[in-house]
Amino acid sequence: MEHVWWIAGAVVSLVALALALVELRSKRKRMLAATLLGSAGAFLLVAGWLLAIDPGSPKHETIKTGGLAGGAVVALYALWLNDRRRRTDEAKHELESQRAEHDRSRVADERFAKSVELLGHDADQVRVGAMHAMAGLARSRPEYAQTVLDVLCAYLRRKPEVVVGGQWDGEQREGDREQEVRLTAQRVVADLLPAADAQDPPRYRLDLTNAHLRYFDLSHRAIGSLVMRGAVLTGSNSFHHAVFHGDVWLTGTGSAGELHLHDAVFRERAWFSGFRCDGPVSFERTKFLGPTKFADARFTGATTFDGARFTGDADFRGARFTGGVVLPTALKAQAQGVRVSEEHANRLPEGWKAGPRGEVRS
C-alpha cells in the first residue's frame, strides 16, 4: 500500500509539472490546477515515501509531514502569484510614468512653439513675456536650455531697428521699446548660464555673430563656446570673472565703450584678431590657457594686461595700442631667459621689442 502512495504521488507530480509548463507557455498562465495537482502529488509522494522507509512510524506524523509538503507547493504558488502581481503593477506604473512624461513633453513643446511664435509679435511687452516664458521652460526642463539660448541669440543677431534722432517722437519711443526687449533677451541669456564656480557645469554655446549688444553682462558665468564674430558692443560690457570652457571667437568685433574682461579664464582658444576697441579695456589677471591671438587688433583706449597669464601661444602681430598699454606680465615672464627669434619678435605689439638676450622690452 505504501508503494502505491508514493508511485501515485510521483505520477501526479509529473502530470502537475507538465501542466505547469503548458500554462507557462500560454498567454493565460493559469497555474491553479497545476498547483492543486502538485500539492496532492507532493502529499502522496512524501507520505508514501516515509511509510515505505519506516512502516512503523506513526501515521498521523507521516500524514502531517505530507501535508506540509503539499502546503509548501501552495505557498510557492502564492509567492509566484504575488511576484507576478507586483511585476504587473510595476509595468503599469512605468507605463503611466511614460504617458505622464509624454504629456509633459507635449505641453512643453507647445509652450515653446507658442513662445517662439510670440517673439514676432508687434507688441514689445508680448515679446518680453515670451522670453520669460522660454526662460521658465528652460529652468523646469533643462533639456530645453540650449534650444532656448539658441533662439534668444538668434533674436539678438537680428539687426536692431533703433531710431536715433528720429524725425518724430513716436519713432524714438519705438526704438527705445525695442532696445528694452533686447536688454531683456541679454539678461535672460545671462541668467540661464551656470555660475562660473559651479562644479562641472553644462557648457552652453552662444552664437552672437554680428549681434548688436549694449550693456551685455556675462560676468561670473560659465560659458561653453562663444562666437561673437563681427559683433558690435556699445555701452559698458562685462565678461569679468567669467570662465570660457570652449573656444572664443571675437574676430572683427568692435567695442565702442568700456570692456571689462579682468579675472576671466579662457581655457581654450581666445581669438581677438582684428578686434577694434575705442574705449578702455581691462585684461587684468585674466588667464589665457590656450592659443591666443590679438593679431591686427586696434585699441585706442587705455588697455591693461597687468597680472594676465599666457600659458599658450600668444600672437600679437600687427596689434596697435594707441591709448596706452600695460604690458602683459605673464607674456614678459614667458619670454625671459629664452632667445627670441625674429619670428617671435614680430609677434609682439608695436612698440615692444626683443632685447639682445632675448628679453622682451616695451
CSV table of C-alpha atoms in Angstrom, one decimal:
chain,number,residue,atom,x,y,z
A,1,MET,CA,0.0,0.0,0.0
A,2,GLU,CA,2.8,2.4,0.9
A,3,HIS,CA,4.4,1.9,-2.5
A,4,VAL,CA,1.2,2.7,-4.2
A,5,TRP,CA,1.1,6.1,-2.4
A,6,TRP,CA,4.4,7.4,-3.5
A,7,ILE,CA,4.1,5.9,-7.0
A,8,ALA,CA,0.8,7.7,-7.4
A,9,GLY,CA,2.3,10.8,-5.9
A,10,ALA,CA,5.2,10.7,-8.4
A,11,VAL,CA,2.7,10.3,-11.3
A,12,VAL,CA,0.5,13.1,-10.1
A,13,SER,CA,3.6,15.4,-9.6
A,14,LEU,CA,4.8,14.7,-13.2
A,15,VAL,CA,1.3,15.5,-14.5
A,16,ALA,CA,1.3,18.7,-12.5
A,17,LEU,CA,4.7,19.7,-13.8
A,18,ALA,CA,3.7,19.1,-17.4
A,19,LEU,CA,0.5,21.1,-16.9
A,20,ALA,CA,2.5,23.9,-15.3
A,21,LEU,CA,4.9,24.0,-18.3
A,22,VAL,CA,2.0,24.2,-20.7
A,23,GLU,CA,0.4,27.0,-18.7
A,24,LEU,CA,3.7,29.0,-18.5
A,25,ARG,CA,4.0,28.9,-22.3
A,26,SER,CA,0.4,30.0,-22.8
A,27,LYS,CA,-0.7,33.6,-22.5
A,28,ARG,CA,-3.2,32.9,-19.7
A,29,LYS,CA,-0.7,31.3,-17.3
A,30,ARG,CA,-3.4,29.9,-15.0
A,31,MET,CA,-1.4,27.8,-12.6
A,32,LEU,CA,-4.2,27.0,-10.1
A,33,ALA,CA,-5.0,23.5,-11.5
A,34,ALA,CA,-1.3,22.6,-11.8
A,35,THR,CA,-0.7,23.9,-8.2
A,36,LEU,CA,-3.5,21.8,-6.7
A,37,LEU,CA,-2.3,18.7,-8.6
A,38,GLY,CA,1.3,19.4,-7.5
A,39,SER,CA,0.1,19.8,-3.9
A,40,ALA,CA,-1.7,16.5,-4.0
A,41,GLY,CA,1.2,14.8,-5.7
A,42,ALA,CA,3.7,16.2,-3.1
A,43,PHE,CA,1.4,14.9,-0.2
A,44,LEU,CA,1.2,11.4,-1.7
A,45,LEU,CA,4.8,11.2,-2.7
A,46,VAL,CA,6.2,12.3,0.7
A,47,ALA,CA,3.8,10.4,2.8
A,48,GLY,CA,4.2,7.2,0.8
A,49,TRP,CA,8.0,7.5,0.8
A,50,LEU,CA,8.0,8.0,4.6
A,51,LEU,CA,5.7,5.0,5.1
A,52,ALA,CA,7.9,2.9,2.7
A,53,ILE,CA,11.2,3.5,4.5
A,54,ASP,CA,9.7,3.3,8.0
A,55,PRO,CA,6.5,1.3,8.1
A,56,GLY,CA,6.3,1.5,11.9
A,57,SER,CA,6.2,5.3,12.2
A,58,PRO,CA,3.0,6.9,13.5
A,59,LYS,CA,0.7,7.5,10.6
A,60,HIS,CA,-0.5,10.8,11.9
A,61,GLU,CA,3.0,12.2,11.8
A,62,THR,CA,3.5,10.9,8.3
A,63,ILE,CA,0.3,12.5,7.1
A,64,LYS,CA,1.3,15.7,8.8
A,65,THR,CA,4.6,15.8,7.0
A,66,GLY,CA,3.0,15.0,3.7
A,67,GLY,CA,0.5,17.8,4.4
A,68,LEU,CA,3.4,20.2,5.0
A,69,ALA,CA,4.9,19.2,1.6
A,70,GLY,CA,1.6,19.8,-0.1
A,71,GLY,CA,1.2,23.1,1.7
A,72,ALA,CA,4.7,24.2,0.6
A,73,VAL,CA,3.6,23.8,-3.0
A,74,VAL,CA,0.6,26.0,-2.4
A,75,ALA,CA,2.8,28.5,-0.6
A,76,LEU,CA,5.2,28.6,-3.6
A,77,TYR,CA,2.3,29.3,-5.9
A,78,ALA,CA,1.1,32.1,-3.6
A,79,LEU,CA,4.6,33.7,-3.8
A,80,TRP,CA,4.7,33.3,-7.5
A,81,LEU,CA,1.3,34.9,-7.8
A,82,ASN,CA,2.3,37.9,-5.6
A,83,ASP,CA,5.5,38.4,-7.6
A,84,ARG,CA,3.5,38.3,-10.8
A,85,ARG,CA,1.1,40.9,-9.5
A,86,ARG,CA,4.0,43.1,-8.3
A,87,ARG,CA,5.6,43.0,-11.7
A,88,THR,CA,2.3,43.8,-13.4
A,89,ASP,CA,1.8,46.8,-11.0
A,90,GLU,CA,5.3,48.0,-11.8
A,91,ALA,CA,4.7,47.7,-15.5
A,92,LYS,CA,1.5,49.7,-15.2
A,93,HIS,CA,3.3,52.3,-13.1
A,94,GLU,CA,6.1,52.5,-15.6
A,95,LEU,CA,3.6,52.9,-18.4
A,96,GLU,CA,1.7,55.6,-16.6
A,97,SER,CA,5.0,57.4,-15.9
A,98,GLN,CA,5.9,57.3,-19.6
A,99,ARG,CA,2.5,58.6,-20.5
A,100,ALA,CA,2.8,61.4,-18.0
A,101,GLU,CA,6.3,62.3,-19.3
A,102,HIS,CA,5.0,62.2,-22.8
A,103,ASP,CA,2.2,64.6,-21.8
A,104,ARG,CA,4.6,66.9,-20.1
A,105,SER,CA,6.9,66.9,-23.2
A,106,ARG,CA,4.0,67.6,-25.4
A,107,VAL,CA,2.9,70.5,-23.2
A,108,ALA,CA,6.5,71.8,-23.1
A,109,ASP,CA,6.8,71.6,-26.9
A,110,GLU,CA,3.5,73.5,-27.3
A,111,ARG,CA,4.7,76.2,-24.8
A,112,PHE,CA,8.0,76.5,-26.6
A,113,ALA,CA,6.4,76.7,-30.0
A,114,LYS,CA,3.9,79.4,-28.8
A,115,SER,CA,6.7,81.4,-27.2
A,116,VAL,CA,8.8,81.3,-30.4
A,117,GLU,CA,5.7,82.5,-32.3
A,118,LEU,CA,5.1,85.4,-29.9
A,119,LEU,CA,8.7,86.6,-30.4
A,120,GLY,CA,7.5,88.0,-33.7
A,121,HIS,CA,4.6,89.9,-32.1
A,122,ASP,CA,4.3,93.6,-32.7
A,123,ALA,CA,3.8,94.5,-29.0
A,124,ASP,CA,7.1,94.7,-27.1
A,125,GLN,CA,5.5,93.5,-23.8
A,126,VAL,CA,4.4,90.3,-25.6
A,127,ARG,CA,7.9,89.6,-26.8
A,128,VAL,CA,9.3,90.2,-23.3
A,129,GLY,CA,6.7,87.8,-21.9
A,130,ALA,CA,7.6,85.2,-24.5
A,131,MET,CA,11.2,85.4,-23.4
A,132,HIS,CA,10.4,84.9,-19.8
A,133,ALA,CA,8.1,82.0,-20.7
A,134,MET,CA,11.0,80.4,-22.5
A,135,ALA,CA,13.3,81.0,-19.6
A,136,GLY,CA,10.9,79.3,-17.2
A,137,LEU,CA,10.6,76.4,-19.6
A,138,ALA,CA,14.4,76.0,-19.7
A,139,ARG,CA,14.6,76.1,-15.9
A,140,SER,CA,11.9,73.4,-15.4
A,141,ARG,CA,13.2,71.2,-18.3
A,142,PRO,CA,17.0,71.7,-18.6
A,143,GLU,CA,17.0,69.8,-22.0
A,144,TYR,CA,15.4,72.9,-23.5
A,145,ALA,CA,18.1,75.3,-22.2
A,146,GLN,CA,20.4,75.1,-25.2
A,147,THR,CA,17.5,75.5,-27.6
A,148,VAL,CA,16.1,78.5,-25.7
A,149,LEU,CA,19.6,80.1,-25.7
A,150,ASP,CA,19.9,79.5,-29.5
A,151,VAL,CA,16.5,81.2,-30.1
A,152,LEU,CA,17.4,84.2,-27.9
A,153,CYS,CA,20.8,84.5,-29.6
A,154,ALA,CA,19.1,84.4,-33.0
A,155,TYR,CA,16.8,87.3,-31.8
A,156,LEU,CA,19.9,89.3,-30.7
A,157,ARG,CA,21.6,88.6,-34.1
A,158,ARG,CA,18.7,90.5,-35.8
A,159,LYS,CA,19.7,94.0,-36.8
A,160,PRO,CA,18.1,96.3,-34.3
A,161,GLU,CA,15.7,98.8,-35.7
A,162,VAL,CA,16.5,101.5,-33.2
A,163,VAL,CA,15.9,105.1,-34.4
A,164,VAL,CA,18.5,107.6,-33.2
A,165,GLY,CA,17.5,111.2,-33.6
A,166,GLY,CA,14.2,110.3,-35.3
A,167,GLN,CA,12.0,112.8,-37.0
A,168,TRP,CA,9.2,112.4,-34.6
A,169,ASP,CA,8.8,111.1,-31.0
A,170,GLY,CA,6.9,108.0,-32.0
A,171,GLU,CA,9.9,106.6,-33.9
A,172,GLN,CA,12.2,107.3,-30.9
A,173,ARG,CA,9.9,105.6,-28.4
A,174,GLU,CA,9.6,102.6,-30.7
A,175,GLY,CA,13.3,102.3,-30.8
A,176,ASP,CA,13.6,102.6,-27.0
A,177,ARG,CA,11.0,99.8,-26.6
A,178,GLU,CA,12.9,97.5,-29.0
A,179,GLN,CA,16.0,98.2,-27.0
A,180,GLU,CA,14.3,97.2,-23.8
A,181,VAL,CA,13.3,93.9,-25.4
A,182,ARG,CA,16.8,93.3,-26.5
A,183,LEU,CA,18.1,94.1,-23.0
A,184,THR,CA,15.6,91.6,-21.6
A,185,ALA,CA,17.0,88.9,-24.1
A,186,GLN,CA,20.5,89.7,-22.9
A,187,ARG,CA,19.5,89.3,-19.2
A,188,VAL,CA,17.7,86.0,-19.9
A,189,VAL,CA,20.7,84.6,-21.7
A,190,ALA,CA,23.0,85.5,-18.8
A,191,ASP,CA,20.5,84.1,-16.2
A,192,LEU,CA,20.3,80.8,-17.9
A,193,LEU,CA,24.1,80.3,-17.8
A,194,PRO,CA,25.5,78.4,-14.8
A,195,ALA,CA,27.7,80.2,-12.3
A,196,ALA,CA,31.4,80.3,-13.0
A,197,ASP,CA,32.3,78.4,-9.9
A,198,ALA,CA,29.8,75.6,-10.5
A,199,GLN,CA,31.2,72.1,-10.4
A,200,ASP,CA,31.1,70.5,-13.8
A,201,PRO,CA,28.6,73.0,-15.2
A,202,PRO,CA,26.7,72.4,-18.5
A,203,ARG,CA,28.7,74.0,-21.3
A,204,TYR,CA,26.2,76.0,-23.3
A,205,ARG,CA,27.3,77.5,-26.6
A,206,LEU,CA,26.4,81.1,-27.6
A,207,ASP,CA,26.4,82.2,-31.2
A,208,LEU,CA,26.2,86.0,-31.3
A,209,THR,CA,27.7,86.6,-34.7
A,210,ASN,CA,27.1,90.2,-36.0
A,211,ALA,CA,24.9,90.8,-32.9
A,212,HIS,CA,24.4,94.4,-31.6
A,213,LEU,CA,24.8,94.2,-27.8
A,214,ARG,CA,24.5,97.0,-25.3
A,215,TYR,CA,25.4,96.6,-21.6
A,216,PHE,CA,25.8,92.9,-22.1
A,217,ASP,CA,26.8,91.2,-18.9
A,218,LEU,CA,28.2,87.7,-18.7
A,219,SER,CA,30.3,88.3,-15.6
A,220,HIS,CA,30.7,85.4,-13.2
A,221,ARG,CA,29.2,82.9,-15.7
A,222,ALA,CA,30.4,79.7,-17.1
A,223,ILE,CA,30.2,79.5,-20.9
A,224,GLY,CA,30.9,76.7,-23.3
A,225,SER,CA,31.9,78.3,-26.6
A,226,LEU,CA,31.3,81.9,-27.6
A,227,VAL,CA,31.1,83.1,-31.2
A,228,MET,CA,30.9,86.9,-31.5
A,229,ARG,CA,32.5,87.5,-34.9
A,230,GLY,CA,31.6,90.9,-36.2
A,231,ALA,CA,29.6,91.8,-33.2
A,232,VAL,CA,29.1,95.5,-32.1
A,233,LEU,CA,29.3,96.3,-28.4
A,234,THR,CA,28.1,99.7,-27.1
A,235,GLY,CA,28.0,101.0,-23.6
A,236,SER,CA,29.8,99.2,-20.8
A,237,ASN,CA,30.0,95.4,-21.4
A,238,SER,CA,31.2,92.9,-18.8
A,239,PHE,CA,32.8,89.5,-19.1
A,240,HIS,CA,34.9,89.7,-15.9
A,241,HIS,CA,35.3,86.6,-13.7
A,242,ALA,CA,33.7,84.5,-16.5
A,243,VAL,CA,35.0,81.1,-17.3
A,244,PHE,CA,35.1,80.2,-21.0
A,245,HIS,CA,35.4,76.4,-21.3
A,246,GLY,CA,35.4,76.3,-25.1
A,247,ASP,CA,36.7,78.4,-28.0
A,248,VAL,CA,36.0,82.1,-28.0
A,249,TRP,CA,35.9,84.0,-31.3
A,250,LEU,CA,35.7,87.8,-31.3
A,251,THR,CA,37.3,88.2,-34.7
A,252,GLY,CA,36.4,91.6,-36.2
A,253,THR,CA,34.3,92.6,-33.2
A,254,GLY,CA,34.1,96.3,-32.3
A,255,SER,CA,33.6,97.8,-28.9
A,256,ALA,CA,32.7,101.5,-28.6
A,257,GLY,CA,32.6,101.7,-24.8
A,258,GLU,CA,34.2,100.1,-21.7
A,259,LEU,CA,35.1,96.5,-21.8
A,260,HIS,CA,35.6,94.5,-18.6
A,261,LEU,CA,37.5,91.3,-19.1
A,262,HIS,CA,39.5,91.2,-16.0
A,263,ASP,CA,39.8,88.0,-13.9
A,264,ALA,CA,38.3,85.9,-16.8
A,265,VAL,CA,39.6,82.5,-17.7
A,266,PHE,CA,39.9,81.3,-21.3
A,267,ARG,CA,40.5,77.5,-21.2
A,268,GLU,CA,40.7,77.0,-24.9
A,269,ARG,CA,41.3,79.2,-28.0
A,270,ALA,CA,40.8,83.0,-27.5
A,271,TRP,CA,40.7,84.8,-30.8
A,272,PHE,CA,40.8,88.6,-30.8
A,273,SER,CA,42.3,89.1,-34.2
A,274,GLY,CA,41.0,92.2,-36.0
A,275,PHE,CA,39.3,93.3,-32.7
A,276,ARG,CA,38.5,97.1,-32.6
A,277,CYS,CA,38.1,98.9,-29.3
A,278,ASP,CA,37.6,102.6,-28.8
A,279,GLY,CA,37.2,102.5,-25.0
A,280,PRO,CA,39.2,101.3,-22.0
A,281,VAL,CA,39.8,97.6,-21.8
A,282,SER,CA,40.9,95.6,-18.8
A,283,PHE,CA,42.5,92.1,-19.0
A,284,GLU,CA,43.9,92.3,-15.5
A,285,ARG,CA,44.7,88.9,-14.0
A,286,THR,CA,43.0,87.2,-16.9
A,287,LYS,CA,44.2,83.7,-17.7
A,288,PHE,CA,44.8,82.6,-21.3
A,289,LEU,CA,45.3,78.9,-21.1
A,290,GLY,CA,45.0,78.1,-24.8
A,291,PRO,CA,46.2,79.7,-28.0
A,292,THR,CA,45.6,83.4,-28.0
A,293,LYS,CA,45.6,85.8,-31.0
A,294,PHE,CA,45.5,89.6,-31.0
A,295,ALA,CA,46.8,89.9,-34.5
A,296,ASP,CA,45.9,93.2,-36.2
A,297,ALA,CA,43.8,94.3,-33.2
A,298,ARG,CA,43.3,98.0,-32.6
A,299,PHE,CA,43.0,99.5,-29.1
A,300,THR,CA,42.6,103.3,-29.0
A,301,GLY,CA,41.7,103.4,-25.3
A,302,ALA,CA,43.7,102.6,-22.2
A,303,THR,CA,44.5,98.9,-22.2
A,304,THR,CA,45.9,96.8,-19.4
A,305,PHE,CA,47.1,93.2,-19.2
A,306,ASP,CA,48.5,93.7,-15.7
A,307,GLY,CA,48.7,90.3,-13.9
A,308,ALA,CA,47.5,88.5,-17.0
A,309,ARG,CA,48.8,85.0,-17.7
A,310,PHE,CA,49.5,83.4,-21.0
A,311,THR,CA,50.3,79.6,-20.9
A,312,GLY,CA,49.6,79.0,-24.7
A,313,ASP,CA,51.0,80.7,-27.8
A,314,ALA,CA,50.2,84.4,-27.9
A,315,ASP,CA,50.1,86.1,-31.3
A,316,PHE,CA,50.3,90.0,-31.2
A,317,ARG,CA,51.4,90.6,-34.8
A,318,GLY,CA,50.2,93.9,-36.2
A,319,ALA,CA,48.4,94.8,-33.0
A,320,ARG,CA,48.3,98.5,-32.2
A,321,PHE,CA,47.7,100.2,-28.8
A,322,THR,CA,47.4,103.9,-29.3
A,323,GLY,CA,45.7,104.7,-26.0
A,324,GLY,CA,48.5,103.4,-23.7
A,325,VAL,CA,49.1,99.8,-22.7
A,326,VAL,CA,50.4,97.9,-19.7
A,327,LEU,CA,52.5,95.0,-21.0
A,328,PRO,CA,51.1,91.6,-20.0
A,329,THR,CA,53.4,90.5,-17.2
A,330,ALA,CA,52.9,86.8,-17.9
A,331,LEU,CA,54.0,87.2,-21.6
A,332,LYS,CA,57.1,89.1,-20.4
A,333,ALA,CA,57.9,86.3,-17.9
A,334,GLN,CA,57.3,83.7,-20.6
A,335,ALA,CA,59.9,85.3,-22.8
A,336,GLN,CA,62.5,85.9,-20.2
A,337,GLY,CA,65.5,83.6,-20.3
A,338,VAL,CA,64.8,82.4,-23.8
A,339,ARG,CA,66.3,83.7,-27.0
A,340,VAL,CA,63.5,85.3,-29.0
A,341,SER,CA,63.8,84.6,-32.7
A,342,GLU,CA,62.9,87.2,-35.3
A,343,GLU,CA,59.6,85.4,-35.9
A,344,HIS,CA,58.7,85.6,-32.3
A,345,ALA,CA,59.8,89.3,-32.1
A,346,ASN,CA,57.4,90.1,-35.0
A,347,ARG,CA,54.6,88.7,-32.9
A,348,LEU,CA,55.0,91.4,-30.2
A,349,PRO,CA,52.8,94.5,-30.2
A,350,GLU,CA,54.0,97.7,-31.8
A,351,GLY,CA,56.4,99.5,-29.5
A,352,TRP,CA,57.7,96.2,-27.9
A,353,LYS,CA,60.9,94.6,-28.9
A,354,ALA,CA,63.2,91.8,-28.1
A,355,GLY,CA,66.4,92.7,-26.3
A,356,PRO,CA,69.9,91.4,-27.1
A,357,ARG,CA,69.5,88.5,-24.8
A,358,GLY,CA,66.0,87.6,-25.8
A,359,GLU,CA,64.2,89.5,-23.1
A,360,VAL,CA,61.0,91.4,-24.0
A,361,ARG,CA,61.2,95.2,-23.7
A,362,SER,CA,58.5,97.8,-24.1
